[in-house]
Amino acid sequence: MRGGRKVYAYKNCSFDVKAHVEKGIYFGRVEADGIRLTIEGAFLVGPNATKNVIEIDEEKALKWMSGEDIEAEGEGWVILKWGEYFLGGGKAKNGIVKNYISKDRRIKLE
């Protein structure tokens, strides 16, 4: 954990980097009621997840990746999946999954 509640995932290796770099990839953020996964965190956890995975269609996947909240059944922190792709984590409540994809990672729909 770094920066308070941010979680990074990494594995030690023999690759010697001369410049200062942070170890690992941003995996997720610890919230009061669970963990909010990033896209990378969802890719790491998703294949082994047995609950709180919501499968969505292409239309909803495009809306999600453009930064919109989507309609889907579930409660609490969930992983969104389209086909074989894990699209990140969101908070499901009252039939809506709240989107947390950062603005610089969103796709632009025309």
mmCIF file of C-alpha atoms in Angstrom:
data_model
loop_
_atom_site.group_PDB
_atom_site.id
_atom_site.type_symbol
_atom_site.label_atom_id
_atom_site.label_comp_id
_atom_site.label_asym_id
_atom_site.label_seq_id
_atom_site.Cartn_x
_atom_site.Cartn_y
_atom_site.Cartn_z
ATOM 1 C CA MET A 1 0.000 0.000 0.000
ATOM 2 C CA ARG A 2 1.164 3.498 -0.813
ATOM 3 C CA GLY A 3 -0.343 6.918 -0.449
ATOM 4 C CA GLY A 4 -2.765 5.923 2.273
ATOM 5 C CA ARG A 5 -5.287 3.616 0.628
ATOM 6 C CA LYS A 6 -3.789 2.873 -2.824
ATOM 7 C CA VAL A 7 -2.759 -0.731 -3.452
ATOM 8 C CA TYR A 8 -0.039 -1.681 -5.949
ATOM 9 C CA ALA A 9 0.775 -5.184 -7.193
ATOM 10 C CA TYR A 10 4.281 -6.267 -8.137
ATOM 11 C CA LYS A 11 6.620 -9.214 -8.227
ATOM 12 C CA ASN A 12 10.334 -8.899 -7.562
ATOM 13 C CA CYS A 13 12.511 -9.672 -10.562
ATOM 14 C CA SER A 14 16.153 -9.356 -11.555
ATOM 15 C CA PHE A 15 15.537 -6.547 -14.052
ATOM 16 C CA ASP A 16 17.821 -3.699 -12.988
ATOM 17 C CA VAL A 17 16.371 -0.262 -13.658
ATOM 18 C CA LYS A 18 18.843 2.613 -13.387
ATOM 19 C CA ALA A 19 16.197 5.351 -13.104
ATOM 20 C CA HIS A 20 13.891 5.653 -10.102
ATOM 21 C CA VAL A 21 10.563 4.023 -10.824
ATOM 22 C CA GLU A 22 7.695 3.032 -8.585
ATOM 23 C CA LYS A 23 7.262 -0.681 -8.054
ATOM 24 C CA GLY A 24 4.167 -2.308 -9.401
ATOM 25 C CA ILE A 25 0.940 -1.386 -11.109
ATOM 26 C CA TYR A 26 -1.926 0.454 -9.507
ATOM 27 C CA PHE A 27 -4.247 -2.376 -8.456
ATOM 28 C CA GLY A 28 -7.015 -0.619 -6.567
ATOM 29 C CA ARG A 29 -8.033 1.573 -3.684
ATOM 30 C CA VAL A 30 -9.186 0.406 -0.258
ATOM 31 C CA GLU A 31 -12.546 1.971 0.553
ATOM 32 C CA ALA A 32 -14.479 1.795 3.828
ATOM 33 C CA ASP A 33 -16.688 -1.006 2.470
ATOM 34 C CA GLY A 34 -14.316 -2.954 0.191
ATOM 35 C CA ILE A 35 -11.787 -2.468 -2.578
ATOM 36 C CA ARG A 36 -12.310 -0.502 -5.786
ATOM 37 C CA LEU A 37 -10.328 -2.281 -8.509
ATOM 38 C CA THR A 38 -8.644 -0.569 -11.444
ATOM 39 C CA ILE A 39 -8.788 -2.056 -14.934
ATOM 40 C CA GLU A 40 -5.473 -3.812 -14.221
ATOM 41 C CA GLY A 41 -6.712 -5.022 -10.842
ATOM 42 C CA ALA A 42 -9.829 -6.458 -12.489
ATOM 43 C CA PHE A 43 -7.644 -8.270 -15.065
ATOM 44 C CA LEU A 44 -5.565 -9.801 -12.274
ATOM 45 C CA VAL A 45 -8.467 -10.812 -10.007
ATOM 46 C CA GLY A 46 -11.237 -11.402 -12.555
ATOM 47 C CA PRO A 47 -10.249 -14.842 -13.894
ATOM 48 C CA ASN A 48 -10.340 -16.249 -10.345
ATOM 49 C CA ALA A 49 -13.363 -14.294 -9.081
ATOM 50 C CA THR A 50 -16.396 -16.417 -8.251
ATOM 51 C CA LYS A 51 -18.792 -13.682 -7.161
ATOM 52 C CA ASN A 52 -19.488 -9.996 -7.770
ATOM 53 C CA VAL A 53 -18.659 -10.312 -11.483
ATOM 54 C CA ILE A 54 -21.233 -8.735 -13.786
ATOM 55 C CA GLU A 55 -21.196 -9.756 -17.436
ATOM 56 C CA ILE A 56 -22.339 -7.007 -19.780
ATOM 57 C CA ASP A 57 -23.022 -6.691 -23.507
ATOM 58 C CA GLU A 58 -21.028 -4.653 -26.042
ATOM 59 C CA GLU A 59 -23.309 -1.612 -25.831
ATOM 60 C CA LYS A 60 -22.880 -1.362 -22.052
ATOM 61 C CA ALA A 61 -19.136 -2.081 -22.355
ATOM 62 C CA LEU A 62 -18.707 0.895 -24.688
ATOM 63 C CA LYS A 63 -20.719 3.143 -22.366
ATOM 64 C CA TRP A 64 -18.640 1.935 -19.402
ATOM 65 C CA MET A 65 -15.300 2.516 -21.135
ATOM 66 C CA SER A 66 -16.428 6.012 -22.130
ATOM 67 C CA GLY A 67 -16.959 6.853 -18.451
ATOM 68 C CA GLU A 68 -20.716 6.449 -18.082
ATOM 69 C CA ASP A 69 -22.517 4.689 -15.264
ATOM 70 C CA ILE A 70 -24.468 1.670 -16.509
ATOM 71 C CA GLU A 71 -27.583 -0.229 -15.524
ATOM 72 C CA ALA A 72 -26.832 -3.690 -14.119
ATOM 73 C CA GLU A 73 -27.958 -5.845 -11.226
ATOM 74 C CA GLY A 74 -25.625 -6.276 -8.286
ATOM 75 C CA GLU A 75 -24.716 -4.792 -4.926
ATOM 76 C CA GLY A 76 -21.433 -3.478 -3.584
ATOM 77 C CA TRP A 77 -18.061 -3.471 -5.322
ATOM 78 C CA VAL A 78 -18.189 -5.457 -8.549
ATOM 79 C CA ILE A 79 -16.012 -6.389 -11.522
ATOM 80 C CA LEU A 80 -17.384 -5.676 -15.000
ATOM 81 C CA LYS A 81 -16.727 -8.257 -17.703
ATOM 82 C CA TRP A 82 -17.415 -8.169 -21.442
ATOM 83 C CA GLY A 83 -16.653 -11.440 -23.218
ATOM 84 C CA GLU A 84 -13.204 -12.431 -22.022
ATOM 85 C CA TYR A 85 -12.235 -8.858 -21.050
ATOM 86 C CA PHE A 86 -12.374 -7.408 -17.561
ATOM 87 C CA LEU A 87 -13.220 -3.713 -17.713
ATOM 88 C CA GLY A 88 -12.537 -2.587 -14.166
ATOM 89 C CA GLY A 89 -14.439 -2.218 -10.948
ATOM 90 C CA GLY A 90 -17.441 -0.184 -9.947
ATOM 91 C CA LYS A 91 -19.946 0.235 -7.152
ATOM 92 C CA ALA A 92 -23.355 -1.327 -7.791
ATOM 93 C CA LYS A 93 -26.382 0.067 -6.005
ATOM 94 C CA ASN A 94 -30.080 0.181 -6.899
ATOM 95 C CA GLY A 95 -29.531 -1.226 -10.413
ATOM 96 C CA ILE A 96 -26.760 1.237 -11.360
ATOM 97 C CA VAL A 97 -23.004 0.579 -11.442
ATOM 98 C CA LYS A 98 -21.032 3.752 -10.700
ATOM 99 C CA ASN A 99 -18.088 4.278 -13.040
ATOM 100 C CA TYR A 100 -14.627 5.065 -11.635
ATOM 101 C CA ILE A 101 -12.517 4.954 -14.809
ATOM 102 C CA SER A 102 -10.202 7.965 -14.801
ATOM 103 C CA LYS A 103 -10.775 10.562 -17.502
ATOM 104 C CA ASP A 104 -7.448 9.882 -19.202
ATOM 105 C CA ARG A 105 -8.343 6.178 -19.689
ATOM 106 C CA ARG A 106 -11.806 6.697 -21.182
ATOM 107 C CA ILE A 107 -12.591 6.088 -24.833
ATOM 108 C CA LYS A 108 -14.343 8.713 -26.932
ATOM 109 C CA LEU A 109 -17.603 7.664 -28.565
ATOM 110 C CA GLU A 110 -18.596 9.574 -31.676
#
